[in-house]
PDB file of C-alpha atoms and ligand atoms in Angstrom:
ATOM      1  CA  MET A   1       0.022  -0.018   0.039  1.00  0.00           C
ATOM      2  CA  LEU A   2       1.398   3.323  -0.954  1.00  0.00           C
ATOM      3  CA  ALA A   3       1.079   6.833   0.576  1.00  0.00           C
ATOM      4  CA  GLN A   4       2.553  10.151  -0.566  1.00  0.00           C
ATOM      5  CA  ASP A   5       4.425  12.508   1.957  1.00  0.00           C
ATOM      6  CA  ASP A   6       4.724  16.283   1.698  1.00  0.00           C
ATOM      7  CA  ASN A   7       7.882  16.128  -0.492  1.00  0.00           C
ATOM      8  CA  SER A   8       6.042  13.847  -2.898  1.00  0.00           C
ATOM      9  CA  LYS A   9       8.267  10.853  -1.873  1.00  0.00           C
ATOM     10  CA  ILE A  10       6.434   7.531  -2.093  1.00  0.00           C
ATOM     11  CA  LEU A  11       6.242   6.045   1.373  1.00  0.00           C
ATOM     12  CA  ILE A  12       5.213   2.467   1.901  1.00  0.00           C
ATOM     13  CA  LYS A  13       2.463   1.881   4.530  1.00  0.00           C
ATOM     14  CA  MET A  14       3.502  -1.178   6.526  1.00  0.00           C
ATOM     15  CA  ILE A  15       0.863  -3.593   7.822  1.00  0.00           C
ATOM     16  CA  LEU A  16       1.668  -5.735  10.795  1.00  0.00           C
ATOM     17  CA  ILE A  17       0.228  -9.119  10.256  1.00  0.00           C
ATOM     18  CA  ASP A  18      -1.610 -10.146  13.347  1.00  0.00           C
ATOM     19  CA  GLY A  19      -1.350 -13.971  13.487  1.00  0.00           C
ATOM     20  CA  LYS A  20      -2.765 -14.106  16.955  1.00  0.00           C
ATOM     21  CA  LYS A  21      -6.010 -12.446  16.090  1.00  0.00           C
ATOM     22  CA  THR A  22      -6.196 -14.432  12.848  1.00  0.00           C
ATOM     23  CA  ALA A  23      -5.621 -17.773  14.744  1.00  0.00           C
ATOM     24  CA  GLU A  24      -8.289 -16.682  17.390  1.00  0.00           C
ATOM     25  CA  ASP A  25     -10.834 -16.119  14.506  1.00  0.00           C
ATOM     26  CA  ILE A  26      -9.996 -19.636  13.072  1.00  0.00           C
ATOM     27  CA  LYS A  27     -10.417 -21.146  16.635  1.00  0.00           C
ATOM     28  CA  GLY A  28     -13.850 -19.526  16.799  1.00  0.00           C
ATOM     29  CA  GLU A  29     -14.783 -21.148  13.519  1.00  0.00           C
ATOM     30  CA  ILE A  30     -13.487 -24.643  14.710  1.00  0.00           C
ATOM     31  CA  ALA A  31     -15.292 -24.354  18.022  1.00  0.00           C
ATOM     32  CA  GLU A  32     -18.601 -23.700  16.166  1.00  0.00           C
ATOM     33  CA  GLN A  33     -18.013 -26.911  14.001  1.00  0.00           C
ATOM     34  CA  VAL A  34     -17.182 -28.856  17.175  1.00  0.00           C
ATOM     35  CA  LYS A  35     -20.430 -27.572  18.906  1.00  0.00           C
ATOM     36  CA  GLN A  36     -22.412 -28.701  15.718  1.00  0.00           C
ATOM     37  CA  MET A  37     -20.699 -32.136  15.743  1.00  0.00           C
ATOM     38  CA  VAL A  38     -21.665 -32.751  19.285  1.00  0.00           C
ATOM     39  CA  ALA A  39     -25.193 -31.435  18.754  1.00  0.00           C
ATOM     40  CA  ASP A  40     -25.454 -34.100  16.026  1.00  0.00           C
ATOM     41  CA  GLY A  41     -24.453 -36.835  18.590  1.00  0.00           C
ATOM     42  CA  LYS A  42     -20.887 -37.259  17.349  1.00  0.00           C
ATOM     43  CA  ARG A  43     -17.968 -37.177  19.771  1.00  0.00           C
ATOM     44  CA  ALA A  44     -15.670 -34.175  19.845  1.00  0.00           C
ATOM     45  CA  PRO A  45     -12.436 -34.516  18.001  1.00  0.00           C
ATOM     46  CA  HIS A  46      -9.617 -36.117  20.111  1.00  0.00           C
ATOM     47  CA  LEU A  47      -5.828 -35.296  19.817  1.00  0.00           C
ATOM     48  CA  ALA A  48      -3.054 -37.016  21.643  1.00  0.00           C
ATOM     49  CA  ALA A  49       0.524 -35.623  22.100  1.00  0.00           C
ATOM     50  CA  VAL A  50       3.574 -37.849  22.839  1.00  0.00           C
ATOM     51  CA  LEU A  51       6.173 -36.096  24.792  1.00  0.00           C
ATOM     52  CA  VAL A  52       9.676 -37.629  25.472  1.00  0.00           C
ATOM     53  CA  GLY A  53      11.901 -36.020  28.135  1.00  0.00           C
ATOM     54  CA  HIS A  54      11.737 -32.564  29.644  1.00  0.00           C
ATOM     55  CA  ASP A  55      13.125 -30.141  27.019  1.00  0.00           C
ATOM     56  CA  GLY A  56      11.836 -26.698  27.863  1.00  0.00           C
ATOM     57  CA  GLY A  57      10.818 -25.726  24.459  1.00  0.00           C
ATOM     58  CA  SER A  58       8.952 -29.048  23.694  1.00  0.00           C
ATOM     59  CA  GLU A  59       7.185 -28.899  27.158  1.00  0.00           C
ATOM     60  CA  THR A  60       5.989 -25.405  26.332  1.00  0.00           C
ATOM     61  CA  TYR A  61       4.796 -26.319  22.843  1.00  0.00           C
ATOM     62  CA  VAL A  62       2.955 -29.322  23.928  1.00  0.00           C
ATOM     63  CA  ALA A  63       1.205 -27.373  26.811  1.00  0.00           C
ATOM     64  CA  PHE A  64       0.036 -24.826  24.253  1.00  0.00           C
ATOM     65  CA  LYS A  65      -1.299 -27.738  22.109  1.00  0.00           C
ATOM     66  CA  ILE A  66      -3.276 -29.134  24.934  1.00  0.00           C
ATOM     67  CA  LYS A  67      -4.602 -25.685  26.002  1.00  0.00           C
ATOM     68  CA  ASP A  68      -5.670 -25.039  22.312  1.00  0.00           C
ATOM     69  CA  CYS A  69      -7.622 -28.316  22.312  1.00  0.00           C
ATOM     70  CA  GLU A  70      -9.472 -27.174  25.514  1.00  0.00           C
ATOM     71  CA  GLU A  71     -10.315 -23.867  23.955  1.00  0.00           C
ATOM     72  CA  VAL A  72     -12.052 -25.211  20.940  1.00  0.00           C
ATOM     73  CA  GLY A  73     -13.794 -28.115  22.765  1.00  0.00           C
ATOM     74  CA  PHE A  74     -11.481 -31.003  21.498  1.00  0.00           C
ATOM     75  CA  ARG A  75     -10.621 -33.817  23.819  1.00  0.00           C
ATOM     76  CA  SER A  76      -6.905 -34.062  24.322  1.00  0.00           C
ATOM     77  CA  SER A  77      -4.387 -36.626  25.876  1.00  0.00           C
ATOM     78  CA  LEU A  78      -0.782 -36.238  26.875  1.00  0.00           C
ATOM     79  CA  VAL A  79       1.432 -39.301  26.814  1.00  0.00           C
ATOM     80  CA  ARG A  80       4.774 -38.919  28.540  1.00  0.00           C
ATOM     81  CA  PHE A  81       7.964 -40.894  28.488  1.00  0.00           C
ATOM     82  CA  GLU A  82      11.354 -40.323  30.165  1.00  0.00           C
ATOM     83  CA  ASP A  83      14.488 -39.596  28.104  1.00  0.00           C
ATOM     84  CA  ASN A  84      15.546 -43.264  28.441  1.00  0.00           C
ATOM     85  CA  VAL A  85      12.557 -44.707  26.764  1.00  0.00           C
ATOM     86  CA  THR A  86      13.746 -47.285  23.982  1.00  0.00           C
ATOM     87  CA  GLU A  87      12.753 -46.906  20.369  1.00  0.00           C
ATOM     88  CA  ASP A  88      10.755 -50.149  20.553  1.00  0.00           C
ATOM     89  CA  GLU A  89       8.729 -48.985  23.477  1.00  0.00           C
ATOM     90  CA  LEU A  90       7.989 -45.797  21.670  1.00  0.00           C
ATOM     91  CA  ILE A  91       7.049 -47.638  18.572  1.00  0.00           C
ATOM     92  CA  ALA A  92       4.652 -49.939  20.650  1.00  0.00           C
ATOM     93  CA  LYS A  93       2.867 -46.769  21.898  1.00  0.00           C
ATOM     94  CA  VAL A  94       2.601 -45.477  18.312  1.00  0.00           C
ATOM     95  CA  HIS A  95       0.886 -48.686  17.247  1.00  0.00           C
ATOM     96  CA  GLU A  96      -1.439 -48.557  20.229  1.00  0.00           C
ATOM     97  CA  LEU A  97      -2.437 -44.873  19.313  1.00  0.00           C
ATOM     98  CA  ASN A  98      -2.844 -45.967  15.622  1.00  0.00           C
ATOM     99  CA  ASN A  99      -5.340 -48.629  16.675  1.00  0.00           C
ATOM    100  CA  ASP A 100      -7.222 -46.600  19.289  1.00  0.00           C
ATOM    101  CA  PRO A 101     -10.707 -46.064  17.861  1.00  0.00           C
ATOM    102  CA  ASP A 102     -11.332 -43.096  20.315  1.00  0.00           C
ATOM    103  CA  LEU A 103      -8.490 -41.039  18.917  1.00  0.00           C
ATOM    104  CA  ASP A 104      -8.606 -39.006  15.704  1.00  0.00           C
ATOM    105  CA  GLY A 105      -5.049 -38.031  15.498  1.00  0.00           C
ATOM    106  CA  PHE A 106      -1.762 -37.703  17.329  1.00  0.00           C
ATOM    107  CA  ILE A 107       1.733 -36.177  17.220  1.00  0.00           C
ATOM    108  CA  VAL A 108       5.089 -37.279  18.445  1.00  0.00           C
ATOM    109  CA  GLN A 109       6.795 -33.988  19.542  1.00  0.00           C
ATOM    110  CA  LEU A 110      10.279 -33.579  18.025  1.00  0.00           C
ATOM    111  CA  PRO A 111      13.173 -33.527  18.546  1.00  0.00           C
ATOM    112  CA  LEU A 112      13.470 -37.026  20.087  1.00  0.00           C
ATOM    113  CA  PRO A 113      16.581 -38.127  22.038  1.00  0.00           C
ATOM    114  CA  LYS A 114      19.624 -39.051  19.876  1.00  0.00           C
ATOM    115  CA  HIS A 115      19.150 -42.766  20.488  1.00  0.00           C
ATOM    116  CA  ILE A 116      15.781 -42.809  18.819  1.00  0.00           C
ATOM    117  CA  SER A 117      15.236 -42.633  15.145  1.00  0.00           C
ATOM    118  CA  GLU A 118      12.790 -39.977  14.288  1.00  0.00           C
ATOM    119  CA  LYS A 119      12.430 -41.362  10.772  1.00  0.00           C
ATOM    120  CA  ARG A 120      11.422 -44.799  12.200  1.00  0.00           C
ATOM    121  CA  ILE A 121       8.924 -43.245  14.582  1.00  0.00           C
ATOM    122  CA  ILE A 122       7.346 -40.990  11.909  1.00  0.00           C
ATOM    123  CA  GLU A 123       7.095 -43.925   9.512  1.00  0.00           C
ATOM    124  CA  ALA A 124       5.297 -46.001  12.273  1.00  0.00           C
ATOM    125  CA  ILE A 125       2.446 -43.456  12.479  1.00  0.00           C
ATOM    126  CA  ASP A 126      -0.643 -44.327  10.548  1.00  0.00           C
ATOM    127  CA  PRO A 127      -0.820 -41.636   7.834  1.00  0.00           C
ATOM    128  CA  ARG A 128      -4.520 -41.325   8.631  1.00  0.00           C
ATOM    129  CA  LYS A 129      -3.685 -40.099  12.147  1.00  0.00           C
ATOM    130  CA  ASP A 130      -0.594 -38.151  11.214  1.00  0.00           C
ATOM    131  CA  VAL A 131      -2.058 -34.632  12.035  1.00  0.00           C
ATOM    132  CA  ASP A 132       1.525 -33.128  11.750  1.00  0.00           C
ATOM    133  CA  GLY A 133       1.723 -34.181   8.105  1.00  0.00           C
ATOM    134  CA  PHE A 134       5.248 -35.570   8.568  1.00  0.00           C
ATOM    135  CA  HIS A 135       4.617 -39.091   7.288  1.00  0.00           C
ATOM    136  CA  PRO A 136       6.190 -39.828   3.778  1.00  0.00           C
ATOM    137  CA  VAL A 137       2.725 -40.657   2.518  1.00  0.00           C
ATOM    138  CA  ASN A 138       1.372 -37.299   3.477  1.00  0.00           C
ATOM    139  CA  VAL A 139       4.438 -35.434   2.212  1.00  0.00           C
ATOM    140  CA  GLY A 140       3.964 -37.326  -1.148  1.00  0.00           C
ATOM    141  CA  ARG A 141       0.284 -36.393  -1.268  1.00  0.00           C
ATOM    142  CA  LEU A 142       1.219 -32.690  -0.515  1.00  0.00           C
ATOM    143  CA  VAL A 143       3.771 -32.798  -3.471  1.00  0.00           C
ATOM    144  CA  LEU A 144       1.161 -34.315  -5.825  1.00  0.00           C
ATOM    145  CA  GLY A 145      -1.564 -31.906  -4.879  1.00  0.00           C
ATOM    146  CA  ILE A 146      -3.718 -34.526  -3.188  1.00  0.00           C
ATOM    147  CA  PRO A 147      -5.725 -33.208  -0.191  1.00  0.00           C
ATOM    148  CA  THR A 148      -3.932 -34.318   3.038  1.00  0.00           C
ATOM    149  CA  PHE A 149      -2.724 -33.232   6.347  1.00  0.00           C
ATOM    150  CA  LEU A 150      -0.425 -30.227   5.735  1.00  0.00           C
ATOM    151  CA  SER A 151       2.601 -29.532   7.835  1.00  0.00           C
ATOM    152  CA  ALA A 152       1.415 -27.010  10.425  1.00  0.00           C
ATOM    153  CA  THR A 153       3.707 -24.146   9.817  1.00  0.00           C
ATOM    154  CA  PRO A 154       3.517 -23.982   6.006  1.00  0.00           C
ATOM    155  CA  TYR A 155      -0.273 -24.491   6.382  1.00  0.00           C
ATOM    156  CA  GLY A 156      -0.515 -21.484   8.688  1.00  0.00           C
ATOM    157  CA  ILE A 157       1.684 -19.292   6.525  1.00  0.00           C
ATOM    158  CA  VAL A 158      -0.481 -19.930   3.413  1.00  0.00           C
ATOM    159  CA  GLU A 159      -3.679 -19.300   5.388  1.00  0.00           C
ATOM    160  CA  LEU A 160      -2.352 -16.093   6.803  1.00  0.00           C
ATOM    161  CA  LEU A 161      -1.523 -14.781   3.268  1.00  0.00           C
ATOM    162  CA  LYS A 162      -4.954 -15.852   2.192  1.00  0.00           C
ATOM    163  CA  ARG A 163      -6.904 -14.259   5.075  1.00  0.00           C
ATOM    164  CA  TYR A 164      -4.807 -10.954   4.531  1.00  0.00           C
ATOM    165  CA  ARG A 165      -5.629 -11.174   0.784  1.00  0.00           C
ATOM    166  CA  ILE A 166      -2.017 -10.644   0.008  1.00  0.00           C
ATOM    167  CA  PRO A 167      -1.413 -11.342  -3.697  1.00  0.00           C
ATOM    168  CA  THR A 168       0.749 -14.298  -4.471  1.00  0.00           C
ATOM    169  CA  SER A 169       0.113 -15.213  -8.103  1.00  0.00           C
ATOM    170  CA  GLY A 170       3.223 -14.623 -10.248  1.00  0.00           C
ATOM    171  CA  LYS A 171       5.084 -13.085  -7.204  1.00  0.00           C
ATOM    172  CA  ASN A 172       8.693 -13.965  -6.550  1.00  0.00           C
ATOM    173  CA  CYS A 173       8.868 -15.830  -3.276  1.00  0.00           C
ATOM    174  CA  VAL A 174      12.248 -16.594  -1.593  1.00  0.00           C
ATOM    175  CA  ILE A 175      12.254 -19.011   1.203  1.00  0.00           C
ATOM    176  CA  VAL A 176      15.411 -19.036   3.386  1.00  0.00           C
ATOM    177  CA  GLY A 177      15.780 -22.487   4.994  1.00  0.00           C
ATOM    178  CA  ARG A 178      15.005 -26.017   3.615  1.00  0.00           C
ATOM    179  CA  SER A 179      13.910 -28.013   6.672  1.00  0.00           C
ATOM    180  CA  ASN A 180      11.542 -31.041   6.192  1.00  0.00           C
ATOM    181  CA  ILE A 181       8.991 -29.288   8.525  1.00  0.00           C
ATOM    182  CA  VAL A 182       8.901 -25.696   7.051  1.00  0.00           C
ATOM    183  CA  GLY A 183      11.073 -24.583   4.033  1.00  0.00           C
ATOM    184  CA  ARG A 184      10.639 -27.686   1.800  1.00  0.00           C
ATOM    185  CA  PRO A 185       6.889 -28.218   2.236  1.00  0.00           C
ATOM    186  CA  LEU A 186       6.320 -24.598   2.151  1.00  0.00           C
ATOM    187  CA  SER A 187       8.127 -24.352  -1.234  1.00  0.00           C
ATOM    188  CA  ILE A 188       5.524 -26.874  -2.635  1.00  0.00           C
ATOM    189  CA  LEU A 189       2.492 -25.088  -1.174  1.00  0.00           C
ATOM    190  CA  MET A 190       3.712 -21.677  -2.406  1.00  0.00           C
ATOM    191  CA  SER A 191       4.029 -22.887  -5.966  1.00  0.00           C
ATOM    192  CA  GLN A 192       0.956 -25.007  -6.106  1.00  0.00           C
ATOM    193  CA  LYS A 193      -2.049 -24.050  -8.431  1.00  0.00           C
ATOM    194  CA  GLY A 194      -4.129 -21.253  -6.672  1.00  0.00           C
ATOM    195  CA  VAL A 195      -1.056 -19.797  -4.917  1.00  0.00           C
ATOM    196  CA  ASN A 196       1.102 -19.633  -8.018  1.00  0.00           C
ATOM    197  CA  ALA A 197       4.193 -17.959  -6.623  1.00  0.00           C
ATOM    198  CA  THR A 198       7.507 -18.517  -8.387  1.00  0.00           C
ATOM    199  CA  VAL A 199       9.665 -20.039  -5.540  1.00  0.00           C
ATOM    200  CA  THR A 200      13.370 -20.004  -4.713  1.00  0.00           C
ATOM    201  CA  VAL A 201      14.570 -22.090  -1.880  1.00  0.00           C
ATOM    202  CA  ALA A 202      17.826 -20.530  -0.414  1.00  0.00           C
ATOM    203  CA  HIS A 203      20.035 -22.249   2.046  1.00  0.00           C
ATOM    204  CA  SER A 204      23.449 -22.305   3.529  1.00  0.00           C
ATOM    205  CA  GLN A 205      25.208 -22.975   0.082  1.00  0.00           C
ATOM    206  CA  THR A 206      23.328 -20.278  -1.813  1.00  0.00           C
ATOM    207  CA  LYS A 207      25.543 -17.802  -3.485  1.00  0.00           C
ATOM    208  CA  ASP A 208      24.980 -14.100  -3.009  1.00  0.00           C
ATOM    209  CA  LEU A 209      22.126 -14.744  -0.520  1.00  0.00           C
ATOM    210  CA  GLU A 210      21.710 -10.979   0.004  1.00  0.00           C
ATOM    211  CA  LYS A 211      20.904 -10.394  -3.600  1.00  0.00           C
ATOM    212  CA  VAL A 212      18.663 -13.317  -3.942  1.00  0.00           C
ATOM    213  CA  CYS A 213      16.606 -12.163  -0.865  1.00  0.00           C
ATOM    214  CA  ALA A 214      16.515  -8.587  -2.100  1.00  0.00           C
ATOM    215  CA  GLU A 215      14.795  -9.719  -5.273  1.00  0.00           C
ATOM    216  CA  ALA A 216      11.787 -11.288  -3.314  1.00  0.00           C
ATOM    217  CA  ASP A 217       8.257  -9.907  -3.359  1.00  0.00           C
ATOM    218  CA  ILE A 218       7.563 -12.480  -0.558  1.00  0.00           C
ATOM    219  CA  LEU A 219      10.521 -13.270   1.725  1.00  0.00           C
ATOM    220  CA  ILE A 220      10.037 -16.107   4.121  1.00  0.00           C
ATOM    221  CA  ALA A 221      12.802 -16.542   6.710  1.00  0.00           C
ATOM    222  CA  ALA A 222      12.889 -20.024   8.145  1.00  0.00           C
ATOM    223  CA  LEU A 223      16.489 -20.791   9.039  1.00  0.00           C
ATOM    224  CA  GLY A 224      16.358 -20.396  12.812  1.00  0.00           C
ATOM    225  CA  SER A 225      19.110 -17.912  13.171  1.00  0.00           C
ATOM    226  CA  PRO A 226      18.068 -14.850  15.177  1.00  0.00           C
ATOM    227  CA  GLU A 227      18.043 -11.440  13.275  1.00  0.00           C
ATOM    228  CA  PHE A 228      19.667 -12.976  10.301  1.00  0.00           C
ATOM    229  CA  ILE A 229      17.631 -10.985   7.732  1.00  0.00           C
ATOM    230  CA  THR A 230      18.730  -7.405   7.766  1.00  0.00           C
ATOM    231  CA  ALA A 231      17.330  -4.266   5.813  1.00  0.00           C
ATOM    232  CA  ASN A 232      19.884  -4.540   2.956  1.00  0.00           C
ATOM    233  CA  MET A 233      18.368  -8.067   2.226  1.00  0.00           C
ATOM    234  CA  VAL A 234      14.764  -6.781   1.683  1.00  0.00           C
ATOM    235  CA  LYS A 235      13.250  -4.967  -1.195  1.00  0.00           C
ATOM    236  CA  GLU A 236      11.066  -1.951  -0.528  1.00  0.00           C
ATOM    237  CA  GLY A 237       7.486  -2.943  -0.466  1.00  0.00           C
ATOM    238  CA  ALA A 238       8.234  -6.769   0.167  1.00  0.00           C
ATOM    239  CA  VAL A 239       6.047  -9.015   2.236  1.00  0.00           C
ATOM    240  CA  VAL A 240       8.241 -10.528   5.047  1.00  0.00           C
ATOM    241  CA  ILE A 241       7.186 -13.619   6.899  1.00  0.00           C
ATOM    242  CA  ASP A 242       9.336 -14.488  10.041  1.00  0.00           C
ATOM    243  CA  VAL A 243       9.257 -18.217  11.092  1.00  0.00           C
ATOM    244  CA  GLY A 244      12.099 -17.931  13.616  1.00  0.00           C
ATOM    245  CA  THR A 245      11.410 -18.642  17.241  1.00  0.00           C
ATOM    246  CA  THR A 246      14.810 -18.767  18.877  1.00  0.00           C
ATOM    247  CA  ARG A 247      14.905 -18.474  22.658  1.00  0.00           C
ATOM    248  CA  VAL A 248      17.513 -15.903  23.704  1.00  0.00           C
ATOM    249  CA  ASN A 249      18.562 -15.040  27.134  1.00  0.00           C
ATOM    250  CA  ALA A 250      16.661 -12.084  28.613  1.00  0.00           C
ATOM    251  CA  PRO A 251      17.344 -11.658  32.343  1.00  0.00           C
ATOM    252  CA  GLU A 252      14.719  -8.791  32.504  1.00  0.00           C
ATOM    253  CA  THR A 253      11.863 -11.350  31.812  1.00  0.00           C
ATOM    254  CA  LYS A 254      10.195 -13.547  34.377  1.00  0.00           C
ATOM    255  CA  SER A 255      11.186 -16.697  32.372  1.00  0.00           C
ATOM    256  CA  GLY A 256      14.819 -15.438  31.700  1.00  0.00           C
ATOM    257  CA  TRP A 257      14.320 -15.825  27.963  1.00  0.00           C
ATOM    258  CA  ARG A 258      12.333 -14.340  25.135  1.00  0.00           C
ATOM    259  CA  LEU A 259      11.625 -15.368  21.539  1.00  0.00           C
ATOM    260  CA  LYS A 260      13.637 -13.802  18.656  1.00  0.00           C
ATOM    261  CA  GLY A 261      12.669 -14.117  15.018  1.00  0.00           C
ATOM    262  CA  ASP A 262      14.969 -14.548  12.099  1.00  0.00           C
ATOM    263  CA  VAL A 263      14.327 -10.936  10.898  1.00  0.00           C
ATOM    264  CA  LYS A 264      15.895  -7.813  12.359  1.00  0.00           C
ATOM    265  CA  PHE A 265      12.462  -6.378  12.764  1.00  0.00           C
ATOM    266  CA  ASP A 266      13.130  -2.733  13.613  1.00  0.00           C
ATOM    267  CA  GLU A 267      15.155  -2.080  10.549  1.00  0.00           C
ATOM    268  CA  VAL A 268      13.229  -4.406   8.105  1.00  0.00           C
ATOM    269  CA  ALA A 269       9.720  -3.406   9.113  1.00  0.00           C
ATOM    270  CA  PRO A 270       9.778   0.174   7.543  1.00  0.00           C
ATOM    271  CA  LYS A 271      10.607  -1.337   4.149  1.00  0.00           C
ATOM    272  CA  CYS A 272       7.839  -3.804   4.006  1.00  0.00           C
ATOM    273  CA  SER A 273       4.240  -3.710   2.806  1.00  0.00           C
ATOM    274  CA  TYR A 274       3.316  -6.563   5.254  1.00  0.00           C
ATOM    275  CA  ILE A 275       5.513  -8.219   8.080  1.00  0.00           C
ATOM    276  CA  THR A 276       4.744 -10.766  10.747  1.00  0.00           C
ATOM    277  CA  PRO A 277       5.967 -10.049  14.312  1.00  0.00           C
ATOM    278  CA  VAL A 278       7.612 -12.480  16.699  1.00  0.00           C
ATOM    279  CA  PRO A 279       5.775 -13.507  18.831  1.00  0.00           C
ATOM    280  CA  GLY A 280       2.351 -13.085  17.590  1.00  0.00           C
ATOM    281  CA  GLY A 281       2.827 -13.925  13.749  1.00  0.00           C
ATOM    282  CA  VAL A 282       3.470 -17.307  12.349  1.00  0.00           C
ATOM    283  CA  GLY A 283       3.426 -19.143  15.854  1.00  0.00           C
ATOM    284  CA  PRO A 284      -0.185 -18.897  16.631  1.00  0.00           C
ATOM    285  CA  MET A 285      -1.045 -19.844  12.986  1.00  0.00           C
ATOM    286  CA  THR A 286       1.167 -23.125  13.332  1.00  0.00           C
ATOM    287  CA  ARG A 287      -0.824 -24.035  16.518  1.00  0.00           C
ATOM    288  CA  VAL A 288      -4.244 -23.470  14.965  1.00  0.00           C
ATOM    289  CA  SER A 289      -3.267 -25.529  11.860  1.00  0.00           C
ATOM    290  CA  LEU A 290      -2.859 -28.500  14.098  1.00  0.00           C
ATOM    291  CA  LEU A 291      -6.403 -28.020  15.257  1.00  0.00           C
ATOM    292  CA  LEU A 292      -7.580 -27.854  11.641  1.00  0.00           C
ATOM    293  CA  ASN A 293      -5.706 -31.078  10.731  1.00  0.00           C
ATOM    294  CA  THR A 294      -7.262 -32.788  13.815  1.00  0.00           C
ATOM    295  CA  LEU A 295     -10.809 -31.511  12.798  1.00  0.00           C
ATOM    296  CA  LEU A 296     -10.164 -32.845   9.274  1.00  0.00           C
ATOM    297  CA  ALA A 297      -9.037 -36.315  10.736  1.00  0.00           C
ATOM    298  CA  ALA A 298     -12.199 -36.431  12.793  1.00  0.00           C
ATOM    299  CA  LYS A 299     -14.296 -35.870   9.717  1.00  0.00           C
ATOM    300  CA  ILE A 300     -12.625 -38.321   7.386  1.00  0.00           C
ATOM    301  CA  ASN A 301     -11.594 -41.080   9.444  1.00  0.00           C
ATOM    302  CA  ARG A 302     -14.918 -41.982  11.047  1.00  0.00           C
TER     303      ARG A 302
HETATM  304  N1  GUN B   1       8.889 -29.722  17.000  1.00  0.00           N
HETATM  305  C1  GUN B   1       8.911 -28.482  16.381  1.00  0.00           C
HETATM  306  N2  GUN B   1       7.779 -28.298  15.684  1.00  0.00           N
HETATM  307  C2  GUN B   1       7.050 -29.452  15.672  1.00  0.00           C
HETATM  308  C3  GUN B   1       5.791 -29.784  15.077  1.00  0.00           C
HETATM  309  O1  GUN B   1       5.244 -29.041  14.395  1.00  0.00           O
HETATM  310  N3  GUN B   1       5.373 -31.027  15.380  1.00  0.00           N
HETATM  311  C4  GUN B   1       6.144 -31.877  16.099  1.00  0.00           C
HETATM  312  N4  GUN B   1       5.637 -33.125  16.298  1.00  0.00           N
HETATM  313  N5  GUN B   1       7.297 -31.587  16.718  1.00  0.00           N
HETATM  314  C5  GUN B   1       7.795 -30.397  16.490  1.00  0.00           C
END
């Protein structure tokens, strides 16, 4: 959006994307659907989370997921294991959850301890209950454009762009980061029919990253390096989506830490047409996407 100042200089009016408010709106829509399901005599959707160990970040994320379920009227279950659980014990639990007719979907919170193969655990999950969208079958369906459970962060970002009516068709989208959870699936979603962006996936071996980023109409930072994206890497009027959520020491806060994004917000924001904050941008959309996937599982699996 453009405005003109007194010296006839074109100024860009920056819009701060409110992921928290958007996620709250979607939660309201989900809660309405749950009410209707229950009124129709069906049971409410049921999500389980498997948490191994006591990593601070994972504890927080899982607690939020359980709280989100309560807010929209879902049932939730938390299955805990100590760090020394064996891979076979975890696989046995996955099989049990796969076969539980009372459960619509479940997640195994990552990362797992080093002695456990994440690949083997993910492959043991029934794709029909894989509401994280991590199973190779669901990733394959995503690539082929077949409806499936979409990985939560990419799903949340595309939904955010849609709800803010941000044009994507024919736009040059640069994604920095190629993780299995965010960068790679997001590159597929952004280039799929209906979204129609021209996508570049940049990574640690990309040459002249600054120049590549500066050509983006939509720049998505998902590399997990606090304040990596600086103003010189951003085109005037770009849409900037910050996926970073690194905990940094902050002795002045009660918890002793706070979240930092991958974008140097203060210097980048004035150049943008739209930008997501951290916190309150992509994070709440990731959480609500898990609820959307669980609702979908409850509808298609019964
Ligand atoms: N660890 C970080 N993000 C995620 C996620 O979306 N799902 C799971 N299962 N683990 C994670």
